Amino acid sequence: MGLRIHFVVDPHGWCCMGLIVFVWLYNFFLIPKIILFPHYEEGHIPGVLIIIFYGIAIFCLVALVRASITDPGRLPENPKIPHGEREFWELCNKCNLLRPKRSHHCSRCGHCVRRMDHHCPWINNCVGEDNHWLFLQLCFYTELLACYGLMFSFCHYYYFLPLKKRNVDLFVVRHELAIMRLAAFMGITMLVGITGLFYTQLIGIITDTTSIEKMSNCCEEISRPRKPWQQTFSEVFGTRWKILWFIPFRQRQPLRVPYHFANHV
């Protein structure tokens, strides 16, 4: 399956995503400049901690960009329905097109998305079958990056030895306290928000229920076959290799799942 680019024209989504990119850039450049490199040069921390920081930041950015531009599972106007699977399709009452069950019509994007979870303004895209795994990686690496930044901010003031070499002529050094306070505020805000979102996403995957299905109460526990959590996560990430669940650079291949499991709604 080739990479399908999807771009949503939505000024509100552009503003939200622009804010996320600003927070990322702010921490990507200022945390190393103020904390990591000075303490590394004076021997307070090993260089591997800097490599880990940049690794988490790059993974976070890649997951953000790919989740934003990847087609979430938009249905074509004339889908080819395999023989024997028509009972698992239904007619959308908004766009009058056939769609698989568990699909949903996004009013903001104007089309149906396979197994749509929700429309996220922070990535300016729907979260659906083909980019849900990237959205989970984005939540995971954003949480890691926020924790990493907050941990080093705390250690910089309360644990590490004071820096001996400081160039007070630099803007970031003269205004270090204000810069770090803003970084801490953004880090705490992101951490609290992402933790709640990530938790609800994980519970949804474990119970094999999307956010839209939870809100509409259309999934009855009695009528839904239970699947092990390894199976539900493998279906979302497109692989049973758990190490690949954390790699945002790869290409997802959907797993072939029996239809009595995949279409139980």
mmCIF file of C-alpha atoms in Angstrom:
data_model
loop_
_atom_site.group_PDB
_atom_site.id
_atom_site.type_symbol
_atom_site.label_atom_id
_atom_site.label_comp_id
_atom_site.label_asym_id
_atom_site.label_seq_id
_atom_site.Cartn_x
_atom_site.Cartn_y
_atom_site.Cartn_z
ATOM 1 C CA MET A 1 0.000 0.000 0.000
ATOM 2 C CA GLY A 2 1.495 3.343 -1.099
ATOM 3 C CA LEU A 3 1.577 6.476 0.968
ATOM 4 C CA ARG A 4 -1.647 8.426 0.456
ATOM 5 C CA ILE A 5 -1.273 12.132 1.217
ATOM 6 C CA HIS A 6 -4.283 13.833 2.772
ATOM 7 C CA PHE A 7 -4.426 17.595 3.317
ATOM 8 C CA VAL A 8 -7.354 19.248 5.103
ATOM 9 C CA VAL A 9 -8.106 22.891 4.273
ATOM 10 C CA ASP A 10 -9.160 24.183 7.686
ATOM 11 C CA PRO A 11 -7.768 27.473 9.122
ATOM 12 C CA HIS A 12 -8.785 26.411 12.649
ATOM 13 C CA GLY A 13 -6.801 23.205 12.273
ATOM 14 C CA TRP A 14 -3.828 25.116 10.872
ATOM 15 C CA CYS A 15 -3.789 27.362 13.956
ATOM 16 C CA CYS A 16 -3.966 24.400 16.337
ATOM 17 C CA MET A 17 -1.223 22.510 14.552
ATOM 18 C CA GLY A 18 0.872 25.676 14.324
ATOM 19 C CA LEU A 19 0.675 26.000 18.101
ATOM 20 C CA ILE A 20 1.881 22.410 18.515
ATOM 21 C CA VAL A 21 4.789 23.025 16.148
ATOM 22 C CA PHE A 22 5.697 26.207 18.070
ATOM 23 C CA VAL A 23 5.828 24.281 21.366
ATOM 24 C CA TRP A 24 7.995 21.616 19.738
ATOM 25 C CA LEU A 25 10.407 24.153 18.237
ATOM 26 C CA TYR A 26 10.583 26.100 21.511
ATOM 27 C CA ASN A 27 11.680 23.041 23.468
ATOM 28 C CA PHE A 28 13.781 21.523 20.671
ATOM 29 C CA PHE A 29 16.093 24.540 20.503
ATOM 30 C CA LEU A 30 15.986 26.109 23.980
ATOM 31 C CA ILE A 31 16.181 23.077 26.286
ATOM 32 C CA PRO A 32 19.514 21.909 24.790
ATOM 33 C CA LYS A 33 20.809 25.485 24.557
ATOM 34 C CA ILE A 34 20.089 26.364 28.198
ATOM 35 C CA ILE A 35 20.408 23.009 29.970
ATOM 36 C CA LEU A 36 21.766 20.031 28.037
ATOM 37 C CA PHE A 37 24.818 21.392 26.225
ATOM 38 C CA PRO A 38 26.110 23.597 29.108
ATOM 39 C CA HIS A 39 25.868 20.763 31.626
ATOM 40 C CA TYR A 40 27.417 18.321 29.149
ATOM 41 C CA GLU A 41 30.368 20.658 28.550
ATOM 42 C CA GLU A 42 31.014 20.876 32.297
ATOM 43 C CA GLY A 43 30.727 17.089 32.713
ATOM 44 C CA HIS A 44 27.484 17.011 34.675
ATOM 45 C CA ILE A 45 25.600 14.731 32.243
ATOM 46 C CA PRO A 46 26.672 12.132 29.637
ATOM 47 C CA GLY A 47 26.245 12.833 25.944
ATOM 48 C CA VAL A 48 23.815 9.939 25.541
ATOM 49 C CA LEU A 49 21.135 11.983 27.319
ATOM 50 C CA ILE A 50 21.375 14.615 24.590
ATOM 51 C CA ILE A 51 21.069 11.931 21.908
ATOM 52 C CA ILE A 52 17.980 10.500 23.642
ATOM 53 C CA PHE A 53 16.394 13.963 23.795
ATOM 54 C CA TYR A 54 16.903 14.590 20.091
ATOM 55 C CA GLY A 55 15.742 11.054 19.264
ATOM 56 C CA ILE A 56 12.457 11.500 21.135
ATOM 57 C CA ALA A 57 11.961 14.952 19.589
ATOM 58 C CA ILE A 58 12.536 13.682 16.032
ATOM 59 C CA PHE A 59 10.206 10.716 16.529
ATOM 60 C CA CYS A 60 7.574 13.089 17.921
ATOM 61 C CA LEU A 61 7.844 15.443 14.931
ATOM 62 C CA VAL A 62 7.717 12.612 12.384
ATOM 63 C CA ALA A 63 4.619 11.161 14.056
ATOM 64 C CA LEU A 64 2.987 14.617 14.055
ATOM 65 C CA VAL A 65 3.673 15.310 10.384
ATOM 66 C CA ARG A 66 2.685 11.848 9.214
ATOM 67 C CA ALA A 67 -0.496 11.761 11.323
ATOM 68 C CA SER A 68 -1.426 15.131 9.834
ATOM 69 C CA ILE A 69 -0.860 14.341 6.148
ATOM 70 C CA THR A 70 -1.670 10.620 6.036
ATOM 71 C CA ASP A 71 -5.028 9.656 4.594
ATOM 72 C CA PRO A 72 -6.989 8.427 7.644
ATOM 73 C CA GLY A 73 -9.049 6.012 5.543
ATOM 74 C CA ARG A 74 -11.157 8.139 3.236
ATOM 75 C CA LEU A 75 -13.584 6.031 1.232
ATOM 76 C CA PRO A 76 -13.683 6.356 -2.582
ATOM 77 C CA GLU A 77 -16.879 7.407 -4.324
ATOM 78 C CA ASN A 78 -17.277 4.035 -6.003
ATOM 79 C CA PRO A 79 -15.773 1.456 -3.649
ATOM 80 C CA LYS A 80 -15.234 -2.087 -4.837
ATOM 81 C CA ILE A 81 -17.078 -4.339 -2.413
ATOM 82 C CA PRO A 82 -15.705 -7.905 -2.347
ATOM 83 C CA HIS A 83 -18.228 -10.614 -3.027
ATOM 84 C CA GLY A 84 -19.714 -11.970 0.193
ATOM 85 C CA GLU A 85 -18.957 -8.854 2.246
ATOM 86 C CA ARG A 86 -21.938 -6.677 1.310
ATOM 87 C CA GLU A 87 -23.656 -7.494 4.585
ATOM 88 C CA PHE A 88 -20.835 -5.640 6.346
ATOM 89 C CA TRP A 89 -21.487 -2.414 4.405
ATOM 90 C CA GLU A 90 -24.107 0.254 4.903
ATOM 91 C CA LEU A 91 -25.328 3.450 3.267
ATOM 92 C CA CYS A 92 -24.207 6.796 4.680
ATOM 93 C CA ASN A 93 -27.217 9.076 5.171
ATOM 94 C CA LYS A 94 -25.083 12.206 4.623
ATOM 95 C CA CYS A 95 -23.079 11.505 1.473
ATOM 96 C CA ASN A 96 -25.263 8.630 0.157
ATOM 97 C CA LEU A 97 -22.259 6.377 -0.418
ATOM 98 C CA LEU A 98 -21.688 2.815 0.673
ATOM 99 C CA ARG A 99 -19.227 2.391 3.499
ATOM 100 C CA PRO A 100 -18.030 -0.453 5.752
ATOM 101 C CA LYS A 101 -19.653 -0.668 9.138
ATOM 102 C CA ARG A 102 -17.804 1.240 11.881
ATOM 103 C CA SER A 103 -17.099 4.019 9.373
ATOM 104 C CA HIS A 104 -18.252 7.548 10.159
ATOM 105 C CA HIS A 105 -18.961 10.709 8.197
ATOM 106 C CA CYS A 106 -16.767 13.624 9.272
ATOM 107 C CA SER A 107 -18.721 16.857 8.988
ATOM 108 C CA ARG A 108 -15.524 18.949 9.037
ATOM 109 C CA CYS A 109 -13.736 17.012 6.280
ATOM 110 C CA GLY A 110 -16.927 16.225 4.344
ATOM 111 C CA HIS A 111 -16.401 12.519 3.697
ATOM 112 C CA CYS A 112 -16.612 9.119 5.354
ATOM 113 C CA VAL A 113 -13.589 7.605 7.093
ATOM 114 C CA ARG A 114 -13.065 3.919 7.815
ATOM 115 C CA ARG A 115 -13.173 3.167 11.537
ATOM 116 C CA MET A 116 -13.038 6.851 12.397
ATOM 117 C CA ASP A 117 -12.122 7.575 16.007
ATOM 118 C CA HIS A 118 -12.510 11.371 16.016
ATOM 119 C CA HIS A 119 -11.493 14.520 14.167
ATOM 120 C CA CYS A 120 -8.463 16.049 15.877
ATOM 121 C CA PRO A 121 -7.813 19.772 15.275
ATOM 122 C CA TRP A 122 -4.308 19.441 16.745
ATOM 123 C CA ILE A 123 -3.209 17.394 13.726
ATOM 124 C CA ASN A 124 -5.767 19.024 11.399
ATOM 125 C CA ASN A 125 -6.979 15.607 10.313
ATOM 126 C CA CYS A 126 -9.319 12.789 11.182
ATOM 127 C CA VAL A 127 -8.011 9.895 13.231
ATOM 128 C CA GLY A 128 -9.071 6.788 11.361
ATOM 129 C CA GLU A 129 -8.018 3.308 10.420
ATOM 130 C CA ASP A 130 -4.909 4.289 8.436
ATOM 131 C CA ASN A 131 -3.383 6.915 10.763
ATOM 132 C CA HIS A 132 -4.606 5.892 14.225
ATOM 133 C CA TRP A 133 -1.269 4.205 14.908
ATOM 134 C CA LEU A 134 0.569 7.444 14.113
ATOM 135 C CA PHE A 135 -1.718 9.400 16.427
ATOM 136 C CA LEU A 136 -0.921 6.960 19.250
ATOM 137 C CA GLN A 137 2.796 7.377 18.604
ATOM 138 C CA LEU A 138 2.345 11.149 18.648
ATOM 139 C CA CYS A 139 0.668 10.961 22.067
ATOM 140 C CA PHE A 140 3.357 8.621 23.373
ATOM 141 C CA TYR A 141 6.370 10.637 22.204
ATOM 142 C CA THR A 142 4.796 13.965 23.188
ATOM 143 C CA GLU A 143 4.342 12.622 26.700
ATOM 144 C CA LEU A 144 7.922 11.352 26.774
ATOM 145 C CA LEU A 145 9.263 14.668 25.504
ATOM 146 C CA ALA A 146 7.266 16.647 28.057
ATOM 147 C CA CYS A 147 8.470 14.428 30.902
ATOM 148 C CA TYR A 148 12.061 14.639 29.666
ATOM 149 C CA GLY A 149 11.980 18.429 29.466
ATOM 150 C CA LEU A 150 10.345 18.840 32.875
ATOM 151 C CA MET A 151 12.810 16.439 34.468
ATOM 152 C CA PHE A 152 15.833 18.357 33.169
ATOM 153 C CA SER A 153 14.273 21.690 34.088
ATOM 154 C CA PHE A 154 13.896 20.452 37.678
ATOM 155 C CA CYS A 155 17.417 19.010 37.767
ATOM 156 C CA HIS A 156 18.871 22.210 36.312
ATOM 157 C CA TYR A 157 17.750 24.253 39.316
ATOM 158 C CA TYR A 158 17.612 21.719 42.149
ATOM 159 C CA TYR A 159 20.007 18.849 41.402
ATOM 160 C CA PHE A 160 22.819 19.679 38.971
ATOM 161 C CA LEU A 161 25.841 21.649 40.104
ATOM 162 C CA PRO A 162 25.703 25.354 39.205
ATOM 163 C CA LEU A 163 27.178 26.209 35.818
ATOM 164 C CA LYS A 164 30.566 27.924 35.981
ATOM 165 C CA LYS A 165 30.786 29.087 32.368
ATOM 166 C CA ARG A 166 27.905 31.384 31.524
ATOM 167 C CA ASN A 167 27.887 34.016 28.799
ATOM 168 C CA VAL A 168 25.607 36.686 30.233
ATOM 169 C CA ASP A 169 25.642 38.530 26.904
ATOM 170 C CA LEU A 170 23.430 35.846 25.336
ATOM 171 C CA PHE A 171 19.707 36.581 25.263
ATOM 172 C CA VAL A 172 18.742 33.091 26.486
ATOM 173 C CA VAL A 173 21.089 33.436 29.478
ATOM 174 C CA ARG A 174 19.866 36.894 30.480
ATOM 175 C CA HIS A 175 16.222 35.803 30.276
ATOM 176 C CA GLU A 176 16.736 32.200 31.341
ATOM 177 C CA LEU A 177 14.220 32.242 34.195
ATOM 178 C CA ALA A 178 11.385 33.593 32.051
ATOM 179 C CA ILE A 179 12.198 31.159 29.229
ATOM 180 C CA MET A 180 12.290 28.163 31.552
ATOM 181 C CA ARG A 181 9.070 29.181 33.291
ATOM 182 C CA LEU A 182 7.297 29.298 29.936
ATOM 183 C CA ALA A 183 8.825 25.961 28.974
ATOM 184 C CA ALA A 184 7.675 24.432 32.271
ATOM 185 C CA PHE A 185 4.165 25.825 31.799
ATOM 186 C CA MET A 186 3.913 24.395 28.284
ATOM 187 C CA GLY A 187 5.396 21.095 29.434
ATOM 188 C CA ILE A 188 2.932 20.679 32.300
ATOM 189 C CA THR A 189 -0.011 21.687 30.089
ATOM 190 C CA MET A 190 0.986 19.215 27.373
ATOM 191 C CA LEU A 191 1.662 16.453 29.882
ATOM 192 C CA VAL A 192 -1.710 16.790 31.623
ATOM 193 C CA GLY A 193 -3.654 17.041 28.374
ATOM 194 C CA ILE A 194 -1.837 14.237 26.576
ATOM 195 C CA THR A 195 -1.996 11.890 29.571
ATOM 196 C CA GLY A 196 -5.787 12.010 29.638
ATOM 197 C CA LEU A 197 -6.059 11.671 25.871
ATOM 198 C CA PHE A 198 -3.528 8.844 25.683
ATOM 199 C CA TYR A 199 -5.310 6.962 28.458
ATOM 200 C CA THR A 200 -8.697 7.142 26.712
ATOM 201 C CA GLN A 201 -7.069 6.037 23.442
ATOM 202 C CA LEU A 202 -5.456 3.008 25.064
ATOM 203 C CA ILE A 203 -8.704 2.002 26.772
ATOM 204 C CA GLY A 204 -10.525 2.369 23.464
ATOM 205 C CA ILE A 205 -8.094 0.046 21.703
ATOM 206 C CA ILE A 206 -8.157 -2.526 24.494
ATOM 207 C CA THR A 207 -11.969 -2.574 24.418
ATOM 208 C CA ASP A 208 -11.994 -2.316 20.599
ATOM 209 C CA THR A 209 -14.221 0.766 20.700
ATOM 210 C CA THR A 210 -13.729 4.104 18.962
ATOM 211 C CA SER A 211 -14.388 7.462 20.622
ATOM 212 C CA ILE A 212 -17.430 8.022 18.395
ATOM 213 C CA GLU A 213 -18.850 4.633 19.360
ATOM 214 C CA LYS A 214 -18.391 5.456 23.035
ATOM 215 C CA MET A 215 -20.281 8.730 22.660
ATOM 216 C CA SER A 216 -23.103 7.163 20.642
ATOM 217 C CA ASN A 217 -23.297 4.024 22.835
ATOM 218 C CA CYS A 218 -23.684 1.929 19.708
ATOM 219 C CA CYS A 219 -21.414 -0.867 20.891
ATOM 220 C CA GLU A 220 -23.178 -3.185 23.297
ATOM 221 C CA GLU A 221 -20.928 -5.380 25.379
ATOM 222 C CA ILE A 222 -23.211 -8.362 24.800
ATOM 223 C CA SER A 223 -23.003 -8.221 21.008
ATOM 224 C CA ARG A 224 -19.254 -7.554 20.743
ATOM 225 C CA PRO A 225 -16.877 -10.523 20.590
ATOM 226 C CA ARG A 226 -13.950 -10.003 22.918
ATOM 227 C CA LYS A 227 -10.454 -9.997 21.480
ATOM 228 C CA PRO A 228 -7.122 -10.102 23.330
ATOM 229 C CA TRP A 229 -5.365 -6.751 23.637
ATOM 230 C CA GLN A 230 -2.452 -7.993 21.530
ATOM 231 C CA GLN A 231 -4.865 -8.568 18.649
ATOM 232 C CA THR A 232 -6.515 -5.156 18.885
ATOM 233 C CA PHE A 233 -3.176 -3.336 19.067
ATOM 234 C CA SER A 234 -1.807 -5.408 16.178
ATOM 235 C CA GLU A 235 -4.810 -4.418 14.063
ATOM 236 C CA VAL A 236 -4.269 -0.720 14.810
ATOM 237 C CA PHE A 237 -0.506 -0.775 14.182
ATOM 238 C CA GLY A 238 -0.688 -3.173 11.247
ATOM 239 C CA THR A 239 1.878 -5.607 12.615
ATOM 240 C CA ARG A 240 2.299 -8.153 15.386
ATOM 241 C CA TRP A 241 5.937 -7.139 15.922
ATOM 242 C CA LYS A 242 5.657 -5.019 19.063
ATOM 243 C CA ILE A 243 8.973 -3.232 18.491
ATOM 244 C CA LEU A 244 7.534 -1.809 15.253
ATOM 245 C CA TRP A 245 4.654 -0.225 17.183
ATOM 246 C CA PHE A 246 7.119 2.508 18.227
ATOM 247 C CA ILE A 247 8.609 3.258 14.769
ATOM 248 C CA PRO A 248 6.931 6.151 12.891
ATOM 249 C CA PHE A 249 9.120 5.838 9.765
ATOM 250 C CA ARG A 250 7.660 2.580 8.475
ATOM 251 C CA GLN A 251 4.706 1.881 6.205
ATOM 252 C CA ARG A 252 1.621 0.329 7.786
ATOM 253 C CA GLN A 253 0.139 -2.784 6.219
ATOM 254 C CA PRO A 254 -3.395 -3.670 7.395
ATOM 255 C CA LEU A 255 -3.785 -7.091 8.973
ATOM 256 C CA ARG A 256 -6.349 -9.425 7.499
ATOM 257 C CA VAL A 257 -8.918 -9.941 10.241
ATOM 258 C CA PRO A 258 -11.955 -12.241 10.070
ATOM 259 C CA TYR A 259 -15.048 -10.148 9.389
ATOM 260 C CA HIS A 260 -16.973 -11.543 12.352
ATOM 261 C CA PHE A 261 -14.356 -9.703 14.431
ATOM 262 C CA ALA A 262 -13.717 -6.656 12.256
ATOM 263 C CA ASN A 263 -17.356 -5.747 11.705
ATOM 264 C CA HIS A 264 -19.215 -6.480 14.882
ATOM 265 C CA VAL A 265 -21.180 -3.221 15.023
#
